[in-house]
């Protein structure tokens, strides 16, 4: 083998090293990119003599186990992060001065207490009417805000499901390309990186389990085994009319519970769990507040000597009580503070109304429909025996504790996800200092092999000169 050919093989090898190193540097900031390394092998001639060097492989520095750890931690982080965002938002709403129920109750009962000094005074009575209207607005507004949040969660769920379907379809297409490339002996290192990055993004939306197949494809399933991607075939997540999720695969459909992890699982869990339970507790409070006050008010007589009327309406059932609550009495003369007809200065019934502030909630469940009794059983049990003030204080306190816990869980899962990503990057990530050193090495290698070719040319010229 001539020195020129040996030197030429070294030039080609050095050039391959420079190309791969330049590719690494160019993609240093590309998400999911795995650095590549050139493998060299000595070449032998037929006479068992050295024949230079050849590029034996371009190795993709990737570890599937480390990738799987990232997928696992991303699912937990996605679930906790979205839950924490909504929990914090609702905590602020519950404690906001304009929607806080306890603030309204304090002002409402303070107005009643002030009127006890002169129950026949219309000015005091007008203040009570105003505070009654304020209570209605507080329940209405808080219910409206929570309903708006339900719509927001639903809209975000639609967008996230669509994103997941796009990712699954893309992974299936890349599976097909990778399988075909492997069958023809082509290298698809960058496509493998793109597929891993898509799986990483999908793992933040739902918990995924991965299986790497011999043909280069990857299979994805949910924790309970429902298939998401298999070869070049992808399932489709679908949101049903009732808000539940289903997985469509071909002509078959699998119903999914909300326990699928990731952002999608977090949205469903928050919507169907914490948010729905909060709305039920608010309805029970509105129903209890209005029902108890109406009952006590109807035991008295107003300034006209007429029996008291129901002050609040819209509470024929617990369902929707906070949203439907209305004020039926807006005439201060119709407030029934007297225990006897024709005694406008009597405040005995007013005192009964004032005492309701600290009275324990007691809901006669025999008056409820079967649906309300079943749907609101847990919410009623949490409020039963407590005053409305204490009930709302307990509600906001419990919510604060849950919010603090989910915030801690979010930070912990974020840290674990970052740790998993760091471990992956220590193997697969591009180190610019290392690549700069490789550039210098391959440059020197190129120069040295060019010197070999130059020397071979000089020797050839000397040999020719001997025959002139």
Short mmCIF file of C-alpha atoms in Angstrom, two decimals:
data_model
loop_
_atom_site.label_atom_id
_atom_site.label_comp_id
_atom_site.label_asym_id
_atom_site.label_seq_id
_atom_site.Cartn_x
_atom_site.Cartn_y
_atom_site.Cartn_z
CA UNK A 1 0.00 0.00 0.00
CA UNK A 2 1.55 3.35 -0.99
CA UNK A 3 2.25 6.04 1.52
CA UNK A 4 0.02 8.36 -0.46
CA UNK A 5 -2.98 6.04 -0.05
CA UNK A 6 -2.23 5.59 3.64
CA UNK A 7 -2.00 9.35 4.10
CA UNK A 8 -5.18 9.81 2.09
CA UNK A 9 -7.05 7.39 4.38
CA UNK A 10 -5.85 9.46 7.34
CA UNK A 11 -7.07 12.67 5.67
CA UNK A 12 -10.49 11.12 5.09
CA UNK A 13 -10.66 9.87 8.66
CA UNK A 14 -9.65 13.27 10.05
CA UNK A 15 -12.20 14.95 7.79
CA UNK A 16 -14.93 12.59 9.09
CA UNK A 17 -13.94 13.44 12.65
CA UNK A 18 -14.10 17.16 11.91
CA UNK A 19 -17.53 16.77 10.26
CA UNK A 20 -19.01 14.87 13.19
CA UNK A 21 -17.49 17.26 15.73
CA UNK A 22 -18.81 20.27 13.81
CA UNK A 23 -22.23 18.60 13.73
CA UNK A 24 -22.09 18.19 17.52
CA UNK A 25 -21.14 21.83 18.04
CA UNK A 26 -23.87 23.07 15.70
CA UNK A 27 -26.50 21.09 17.65
CA UNK A 28 -25.24 21.90 21.14
CA UNK A 29 -28.51 23.73 21.89
CA UNK A 30 -30.83 21.37 19.97
CA UNK A 31 -33.31 19.77 22.43
CA UNK A 32 -32.84 16.00 22.66
CA UNK A 33 -29.68 15.91 20.53
CA UNK A 34 -27.22 13.15 21.43
CA UNK A 35 -23.58 13.80 20.70
CA UNK A 36 -21.86 11.54 18.20
CA UNK A 37 -18.42 9.99 18.16
CA UNK A 38 -16.42 8.63 15.24
CA UNK A 39 -15.01 5.12 15.54
CA UNK A 40 -11.74 4.41 13.70
CA UNK A 41 -10.31 1.05 12.65
CA UNK A 42 -6.89 0.11 11.24
CA UNK A 43 -6.98 -1.11 7.63
CA UNK A 44 -4.88 -4.08 6.48
CA UNK A 45 -3.68 -4.89 2.97
CA UNK A 46 -3.78 -8.37 1.47
CA UNK A 47 -0.19 -8.85 2.56
CA UNK A 48 -1.12 -8.22 6.21
CA UNK A 49 0.58 -4.86 6.10
CA UNK A 50 -0.88 -1.65 7.45
CA UNK A 51 -3.04 0.09 4.89
CA UNK A 52 -4.10 3.17 6.81
CA UNK A 53 -7.24 3.94 8.76
CA UNK A 54 -10.96 3.73 8.09
CA UNK A 55 -14.11 5.04 9.74
CA UNK A 56 -15.70 1.99 11.36
CA UNK A 57 -18.78 3.72 12.81
CA UNK A 58 -20.44 6.94 13.91
CA UNK A 59 -21.69 6.17 17.40
CA UNK A 60 -24.69 7.92 18.95
CA UNK A 61 -23.96 8.46 22.64
CA UNK A 62 -27.38 7.59 24.06
CA UNK A 63 -28.59 5.50 27.00
CA UNK A 64 -32.18 4.25 26.75
CA UNK A 65 -32.34 3.55 30.48
CA UNK A 66 -31.53 7.20 31.28
CA UNK A 67 -34.14 8.31 28.75
CA UNK A 68 -36.74 6.14 30.47
CA UNK A 69 -35.93 7.78 33.79
CA UNK A 70 -36.57 11.18 32.20
CA UNK A 71 -39.93 9.99 30.86
CA UNK A 72 -40.96 8.72 34.28
CA UNK A 73 -40.02 11.90 36.13
CA UNK A 74 -41.53 14.15 33.45
CA UNK A 75 -44.94 12.53 33.92
CA UNK A 76 -44.88 13.18 37.66
CA UNK A 77 -43.68 16.75 37.16
CA UNK A 78 -46.32 17.48 34.50
CA UNK A 79 -49.08 16.20 36.80
CA UNK A 80 -47.93 18.17 39.85
CA UNK A 81 -47.12 21.35 37.94
CA UNK A 82 -50.54 21.79 36.37
CA UNK A 83 -52.29 20.82 39.63
CA UNK A 84 -50.22 23.36 41.55
CA UNK A 85 -51.04 26.14 39.08
CA UNK A 86 -54.78 25.70 39.47
CA UNK A 87 -54.64 25.08 43.22
CA UNK A 88 -52.77 28.36 43.74
CA UNK A 89 -55.20 30.24 41.53
CA UNK A 90 -58.19 28.90 43.46
CA UNK A 91 -56.57 29.60 46.83
CA UNK A 92 -56.24 33.26 45.83
CA UNK A 93 -59.86 33.26 44.71
CA UNK A 94 -61.15 31.81 48.00
CA UNK A 95 -59.28 34.43 50.00
CA UNK A 96 -59.98 37.39 47.73
CA UNK A 97 -61.76 40.22 49.55
CA UNK A 98 -64.52 40.40 46.92
CA UNK A 99 -65.37 36.69 46.95
CA UNK A 100 -64.47 35.57 50.47
CA UNK A 101 -67.67 34.19 52.03
CA UNK A 102 -66.55 34.81 55.62
CA UNK A 103 -65.97 38.49 54.90
CA UNK A 104 -69.52 38.73 53.58
CA UNK A 105 -70.96 36.81 56.56
CA UNK A 106 -69.16 39.08 59.05
CA UNK A 107 -70.54 42.21 57.38
CA UNK A 108 -74.01 40.71 57.01
CA UNK A 109 -74.33 39.72 60.67
CA UNK A 110 -72.68 42.97 61.80
CA UNK A 111 -75.48 44.85 60.02
CA UNK A 112 -78.07 42.68 61.80
CA UNK A 113 -76.43 43.33 65.17
CA UNK A 114 -76.41 47.09 64.60
CA UNK A 115 -80.13 47.00 63.80
CA UNK A 116 -80.93 45.39 67.18
CA UNK A 117 -80.59 48.81 68.83
CA UNK A 118 -83.50 50.17 66.77
CA UNK A 119 -85.10 47.36 64.73
CA UNK A 120 -87.78 49.68 63.36
CA UNK A 121 -85.16 52.10 61.89
CA UNK A 122 -85.38 51.94 58.09
CA UNK A 123 -81.76 53.07 57.67
CA UNK A 124 -80.49 50.03 59.56
CA UNK A 125 -82.86 47.85 57.60
CA UNK A 126 -81.66 49.26 54.30
CA UNK A 127 -78.07 48.38 55.26
CA UNK A 128 -79.20 44.81 55.91
CA UNK A 129 -80.84 44.64 52.48
CA UNK A 130 -77.59 45.88 50.93
CA UNK A 131 -75.53 43.30 52.80
CA UNK A 132 -78.03 40.61 51.80
CA UNK A 133 -77.52 41.57 48.18
CA UNK A 134 -73.77 41.48 48.77
CA UNK A 135 -74.00 37.92 50.13
CA UNK A 136 -75.94 36.85 47.05
CA UNK A 137 -73.30 38.41 44.83
CA UNK A 138 -70.47 36.71 46.71
CA UNK A 139 -71.95 33.27 46.28
CA UNK A 140 -72.86 34.03 42.64
CA UNK A 141 -69.45 35.46 41.79
CA UNK A 142 -67.48 32.69 43.46
CA UNK A 143 -69.60 30.06 41.72
CA UNK A 144 -69.17 31.87 38.39
CA UNK A 145 -65.39 32.01 38.86
CA UNK A 146 -65.25 28.28 39.58
CA UNK A 147 -67.45 27.53 36.55
CA UNK A 148 -65.11 29.67 34.46
CA UNK A 149 -62.20 27.67 35.77
CA UNK A 150 -63.94 24.46 34.72
CA UNK A 151 -64.24 25.84 31.18
CA UNK A 152 -60.59 26.90 31.25
CA UNK A 153 -59.50 23.42 32.31
CA UNK A 154 -61.68 21.89 29.58
CA UNK A 155 -60.15 24.15 26.94
CA UNK A 156 -56.61 23.38 28.09
CA UNK A 157 -57.46 19.68 28.14
CA UNK A 158 -58.65 19.86 24.52
CA UNK A 159 -55.41 21.54 23.44
CA UNK A 160 -53.23 19.11 25.39
CA UNK A 161 -55.03 16.04 24.03
CA UNK A 162 -54.54 17.40 20.51
CA UNK A 163 -50.84 17.93 21.20
CA UNK A 164 -50.50 14.37 22.52
CA UNK A 165 -52.18 12.97 19.39
CA UNK A 166 -49.81 14.94 17.17
CA UNK A 167 -46.80 13.63 19.07
CA UNK A 168 -48.02 10.01 18.95
CA UNK A 169 -48.64 10.22 15.20
CA UNK A 170 -45.18 11.73 14.70
CA UNK A 171 -43.51 8.98 16.76
CA UNK A 172 -45.30 6.32 14.70
CA UNK A 173 -44.08 7.93 11.46
CA UNK A 174 -40.51 8.11 12.76
CA UNK A 175 -40.76 4.46 13.82
CA UNK A 176 -41.52 3.54 10.23
CA UNK A 177 -38.63 5.60 8.84
CA UNK A 178 -36.18 4.16 11.40
CA UNK A 179 -37.29 0.59 10.69
CA UNK A 180 -36.92 1.07 6.92
CA UNK A 181 -33.51 2.73 7.34
CA UNK A 182 -32.29 -0.10 9.55
CA UNK A 183 -33.37 -2.69 6.98
CA UNK A 184 -31.30 -0.93 4.29
CA UNK A 185 -28.28 -0.42 6.58
CA UNK A 186 -28.57 3.37 6.79
CA UNK A 187 -27.72 5.33 9.91
CA UNK A 188 -30.57 7.40 11.42
CA UNK A 189 -28.92 8.92 14.47
CA UNK A 190 -30.58 12.34 14.19
CA UNK A 191 -34.01 10.77 13.61
CA UNK A 192 -33.53 8.64 16.73
CA UNK A 193 -32.83 11.84 18.66
CA UNK A 194 -35.94 13.48 17.23
CA UNK A 195 -38.04 10.48 18.23
CA UNK A 196 -36.63 10.46 21.78
CA UNK A 197 -37.40 14.17 22.08
CA UNK A 198 -40.99 13.57 20.97
CA UNK A 199 -41.35 10.80 23.53
CA UNK A 200 -39.94 13.15 26.18
CA UNK A 201 -42.54 15.78 25.29
CA UNK A 202 -45.31 13.16 25.31
CA UNK A 203 -44.17 11.87 28.71
CA UNK A 204 -44.93 15.27 30.22
CA UNK A 205 -48.52 14.96 29.01
CA UNK A 206 -49.24 11.35 30.07
CA UNK A 207 -47.30 8.63 31.89
CA UNK A 208 -45.67 6.46 29.21
CA UNK A 209 -43.92 3.10 29.36
CA UNK A 210 -41.41 2.41 26.61
CA UNK A 211 -40.27 -0.81 24.97
CA UNK A 212 -37.36 -0.75 22.49
CA UNK A 213 -37.83 -3.32 19.74
CA UNK A 214 -35.18 -5.20 17.75
CA UNK A 215 -36.21 -3.51 14.49
CA UNK A 216 -35.37 -0.08 15.93
CA UNK A 217 -38.97 0.92 16.66
CA UNK A 218 -40.30 1.89 20.06
CA UNK A 219 -43.64 0.88 21.60
CA UNK A 220 -45.44 3.18 24.00
CA UNK A 221 -48.17 2.26 26.49
CA UNK A 222 -49.93 3.82 29.44
CA UNK A 223 -49.22 2.49 32.93
CA UNK A 224 -52.13 0.05 32.70
CA UNK A 225 -50.96 -1.28 29.36
CA UNK A 226 -53.23 0.61 26.98
CA UNK A 227 -51.27 1.00 23.69
CA UNK A 228 -50.35 4.47 22.50
CA UNK A 229 -47.84 3.67 19.75
CA UNK A 230 -46.93 0.31 18.26
CA UNK A 231 -44.64 0.27 15.24
CA UNK A 232 -46.04 2.64 12.61
CA UNK A 233 -49.51 2.65 14.22
CA UNK A 234 -50.65 5.31 16.71
CA UNK A 235 -53.76 5.42 18.87
CA UNK A 236 -55.86 8.58 19.23
CA UNK A 237 -56.90 10.15 22.51
CA UNK A 238 -60.46 11.42 22.38
CA UNK A 239 -62.44 13.54 24.84
CA UNK A 240 -66.02 12.34 25.16
CA UNK A 241 -69.09 14.56 25.59
CA UNK A 242 -69.11 13.92 29.34
CA UNK A 243 -65.51 15.11 29.61
CA UNK A 244 -63.99 11.65 30.10
CA UNK A 245 -61.15 10.33 27.94
CA UNK A 246 -61.14 7.38 25.59
CA UNK A 247 -58.37 5.79 23.54
CA UNK A 248 -59.31 4.95 19.98
CA UNK A 249 -57.23 2.33 18.20
CA UNK A 250 -58.50 1.28 14.80
CA UNK A 251 -62.15 0.46 15.17
CA UNK A 252 -61.88 -0.22 18.90
CA UNK A 253 -62.27 2.23 21.77
CA UNK A 254 -60.94 1.90 25.31
CA UNK A 255 -62.39 4.00 28.12
CA UNK A 256 -59.73 5.64 30.28
CA UNK A 257 -59.96 6.76 33.87
CA UNK A 258 -58.34 10.02 34.91
CA UNK A 259 -55.35 8.26 36.43
CA UNK A 260 -53.10 8.55 33.39
CA UNK A 261 -50.53 10.95 34.84
CA UNK A 262 -48.85 13.91 33.21
CA UNK A 263 -50.51 17.21 32.41
CA UNK A 264 -53.61 15.52 30.99
CA UNK A 265 -54.04 13.38 34.10
CA UNK A 266 -53.46 16.42 36.31
CA UNK A 267 -56.15 18.43 34.51
CA UNK A 268 -58.71 15.63 34.78
CA UNK A 269 -57.84 14.92 38.42
CA UNK A 270 -58.20 18.59 39.37
CA UNK A 271 -61.42 19.08 37.41
CA UNK A 272 -63.17 15.93 38.63
CA UNK A 273 -61.61 15.92 42.09
CA UNK A 274 -60.68 19.09 43.93
CA UNK A 275 -62.66 21.55 41.80
CA UNK A 276 -65.90 19.56 41.72
CA UNK A 277 -65.73 18.90 45.45
CA UNK A 278 -65.16 22.61 46.13
CA UNK A 279 -68.18 23.54 44.02
CA UNK A 280 -70.30 21.03 45.92
CA UNK A 281 -69.18 22.43 49.28
CA UNK A 282 -69.98 25.96 48.11
CA UNK A 283 -73.47 24.86 47.02
CA UNK A 284 -74.07 23.25 50.41
CA UNK A 285 -73.02 26.49 52.13
CA UNK A 286 -75.31 28.62 49.99
CA UNK A 287 -78.21 26.21 50.51
CA UNK A 288 -77.66 26.05 54.27
CA UNK A 289 -77.22 29.82 54.63
CA UNK A 290 -80.39 30.63 52.70
CA UNK A 291 -82.53 27.81 54.11
CA UNK A 292 -81.71 28.47 57.75
CA UNK A 293 -82.12 32.22 57.41
CA UNK A 294 -85.41 31.86 55.52
CA UNK A 295 -86.82 29.50 58.14
CA UNK A 296 -85.93 31.82 61.02
CA UNK A 297 -87.10 34.91 59.15
CA UNK A 298 -90.50 33.41 58.37
CA UNK A 299 -91.13 32.96 62.11
CA UNK A 300 -91.27 36.76 62.60
CA UNK A 301 -93.33 39.76 61.50
CA UNK A 302 -92.35 42.78 59.43
CA UNK A 303 -93.09 46.49 59.95
CA UNK A 304 -96.45 46.04 58.26
CA UNK A 305 -97.43 43.33 60.74
CA UNK A 306 -97.29 40.67 58.04
CA UNK A 307 -95.58 37.27 58.54
CA UNK A 308 -92.03 37.10 57.31
CA UNK A 309 -91.27 35.89 53.81
CA UNK A 310 -88.35 33.92 52.43
CA UNK A 311 -85.49 36.40 52.01
CA UNK A 312 -83.40 34.30 49.67
CA UNK A 313 -84.48 32.27 46.64
CA UNK A 314 -82.92 29.87 44.16
CA UNK A 315 -82.34 27.19 46.78
CA UNK A 316 -85.05 24.66 46.01
CA UNK A 317 -82.21 22.13 45.73
CA UNK A 318 -78.55 22.04 46.72
CA UNK A 319 -77.40 21.61 43.14
CA UNK A 320 -76.51 25.03 41.76
CA UNK A 321 -77.52 26.81 44.98
CA UNK A 322 -74.49 29.14 44.94
CA UNK A 323 -75.06 30.08 41.30
CA UNK A 324 -78.84 30.39 41.55
CA UNK A 325 -79.04 32.23 44.88
CA UNK A 326 -81.21 35.37 44.62
CA UNK A 327 -82.59 38.07 46.91
CA UNK A 328 -86.38 37.96 47.22
CA UNK A 329 -86.87 40.74 49.78
CA UNK A 330 -85.52 44.13 48.74
CA UNK A 331 -88.02 46.22 50.73
CA UNK A 332 -86.56 47.03 54.18
CA UNK A 333 -90.10 47.23 55.60
CA UNK A 334 -90.59 43.54 54.85
CA UNK A 335 -87.76 42.38 57.10
CA UNK A 336 -89.45 40.38 59.87
CA UNK A 337 -87.57 41.26 63.05
CA UNK A 338 -90.48 41.23 65.48
CA UNK A 339 -91.72 38.10 67.23
CA UNK A 340 -95.24 39.62 67.44
CA UNK A 341 -97.38 41.35 64.87
CA UNK A 342 -97.91 45.07 65.46
CA UNK A 343 -94.73 45.53 67.61
CA UNK A 344 -92.23 47.20 65.24
CA UNK A 345 -89.73 47.79 68.05
CA UNK A 346 -89.66 44.14 69.02
CA UNK A 347 -86.31 42.50 68.17
CA UNK A 348 -86.81 38.98 69.44
CA UNK A 349 -86.86 37.41 65.99
CA UNK A 350 -83.97 39.63 64.92
CA UNK A 351 -81.96 38.12 67.75
CA UNK A 352 -82.79 34.65 66.43
CA UNK A 353 -81.42 35.74 63.06
CA UNK A 354 -78.27 37.15 64.67
CA UNK A 355 -77.71 33.88 66.55
CA UNK A 356 -77.57 32.02 63.26
CA UNK A 357 -74.00 33.29 62.78
CA UNK A 358 -72.67 30.79 65.30
CA UNK A 359 -75.40 28.19 64.91
CA UNK A 360 -74.27 24.77 63.64
CA UNK A 361 -75.38 23.83 60.16
CA UNK A 362 -78.06 21.16 60.17
CA UNK A 363 -79.50 20.04 56.85
CA UNK A 364 -82.67 17.98 56.90
CA UNK A 365 -81.75 15.38 54.30
CA UNK A 366 -85.32 14.07 54.19
CA UNK A 367 -86.19 17.24 52.28
CA UNK A 368 -83.51 16.56 49.65
CA UNK A 369 -83.95 14.74 46.40
CA UNK A 370 -82.30 11.34 46.09
CA UNK A 371 -79.80 12.84 43.64
CA UNK A 372 -78.81 15.69 45.98
CA UNK A 373 -78.53 13.35 48.95
CA UNK A 374 -76.14 11.09 47.05
CA UNK A 375 -74.14 13.74 45.21
CA UNK A 376 -73.63 16.03 48.20
CA UNK A 377 -73.26 13.46 50.96
CA UNK A 378 -69.55 14.11 51.52
CA UNK A 379 -69.90 17.90 51.33
CA UNK A 380 -72.81 17.87 53.81
CA UNK A 381 -70.85 15.69 56.24
CA UNK A 382 -67.91 18.12 56.17
CA UNK A 383 -70.13 21.10 57.02
CA UNK A 384 -72.64 19.45 59.36
CA UNK A 385 -72.34 20.61 62.96
CA UNK A 386 -70.16 23.63 62.15
CA UNK A 387 -71.11 27.24 61.78
CA UNK A 388 -70.86 28.65 58.27
CA UNK A 389 -67.90 30.79 59.34
CA UNK A 390 -66.04 27.81 60.74
CA UNK A 391 -67.01 25.72 57.73
CA UNK A 392 -65.58 28.23 55.29
CA UNK A 393 -62.49 28.74 57.45
CA UNK A 394 -61.97 24.98 57.46
CA UNK A 395 -62.47 24.83 53.70
CA UNK A 396 -59.89 27.53 52.99
CA UNK A 397 -57.51 26.05 55.54
CA UNK A 398 -57.73 22.60 54.00
CA UNK A 399 -57.24 24.10 50.56
CA UNK A 400 -54.14 25.98 51.74
CA UNK A 401 -52.67 22.77 53.16
CA UNK A 402 -53.33 20.88 49.93
CA UNK A 403 -51.86 23.73 47.89
CA UNK A 404 -48.71 23.82 50.01
CA UNK A 405 -48.35 20.04 49.66
CA UNK A 406 -48.77 20.05 45.89
CA UNK A 407 -46.27 22.93 45.65
CA UNK A 408 -43.75 20.87 47.62
CA UNK A 409 -44.48 17.85 45.42
CA UNK A 410 -43.99 20.01 42.32
CA UNK A 411 -40.60 21.24 43.49
CA UNK A 412 -39.54 17.70 44.37
CA UNK A 413 -40.66 16.26 41.02
CA UNK A 414 -39.04 19.17 39.18
CA UNK A 415 -35.78 18.45 40.97
CA UNK A 416 -35.98 14.75 40.11
CA UNK A 417 -36.74 15.55 36.47
CA UNK A 418 -33.77 17.93 36.35
CA UNK A 419 -31.56 15.27 37.96
CA UNK A 420 -32.65 12.68 35.40
CA UNK A 421 -32.01 15.16 32.58
CA UNK A 422 -28.59 15.97 34.03
CA UNK A 423 -27.64 12.29 34.15
CA UNK A 424 -28.69 11.91 30.54
CA UNK A 425 -26.79 15.04 29.47
CA UNK A 426 -23.62 13.81 31.19
CA UNK A 427 -23.61 10.94 28.68
CA UNK A 428 -25.39 12.36 25.66
CA UNK A 429 -25.02 16.11 25.97
CA UNK A 430 -22.53 18.16 23.97
CA UNK A 431 -19.56 19.53 25.94
CA UNK A 432 -18.22 22.46 23.92
CA UNK A 433 -14.81 22.33 25.61
CA UNK A 434 -14.48 18.66 24.74
CA UNK A 435 -15.57 19.32 21.16
CA UNK A 436 -13.07 22.18 20.86
CA UNK A 437 -10.30 19.80 21.94
CA UNK A 438 -11.50 17.26 19.36
CA UNK A 439 -11.36 19.95 16.66
CA UNK A 440 -7.72 20.59 17.52
CA UNK A 441 -6.93 16.86 17.56
CA UNK A 442 -8.54 16.19 14.18
CA UNK A 443 -6.91 19.30 12.71
CA UNK A 444 -3.49 18.05 13.82
CA UNK A 445 -4.37 14.60 12.48
CA UNK A 446 -5.30 16.12 9.15
CA UNK A 447 -2.08 18.17 9.01
CA UNK A 448 0.06 15.15 9.94
CA UNK A 449 -1.50 12.98 7.22
CA UNK A 450 -1.09 15.79 4.74
CA UNK A 451 2.59 15.81 5.72
CA UNK A 452 2.76 12.05 5.04
CA UNK A 453 1.38 12.62 1.54
CA UNK A 454 3.80 15.51 0.99
CA UNK A 455 6.73 13.33 2.13
CA UNK A 456 5.62 10.50 -0.14
CA UNK A 457 5.53 12.96 -3.04
CA UNK A 458 9.07 14.13 -2.23
CA UNK A 459 10.33 10.54 -2.12
CA UNK A 460 8.65 9.85 -5.45
CA UNK A 461 10.30 12.93 -6.98
CA UNK A 462 13.72 11.83 -5.68
CA UNK A 463 13.22 8.38 -7.17
CA UNK A 464 12.26 9.86 -10.56
CA UNK A 465 15.32 12.12 -10.55
CA UNK A 466 17.59 9.07 -10.36
CA UNK A 467 16.49 8.08 -13.90
CA UNK A 468 16.95 11.45 -15.56
#
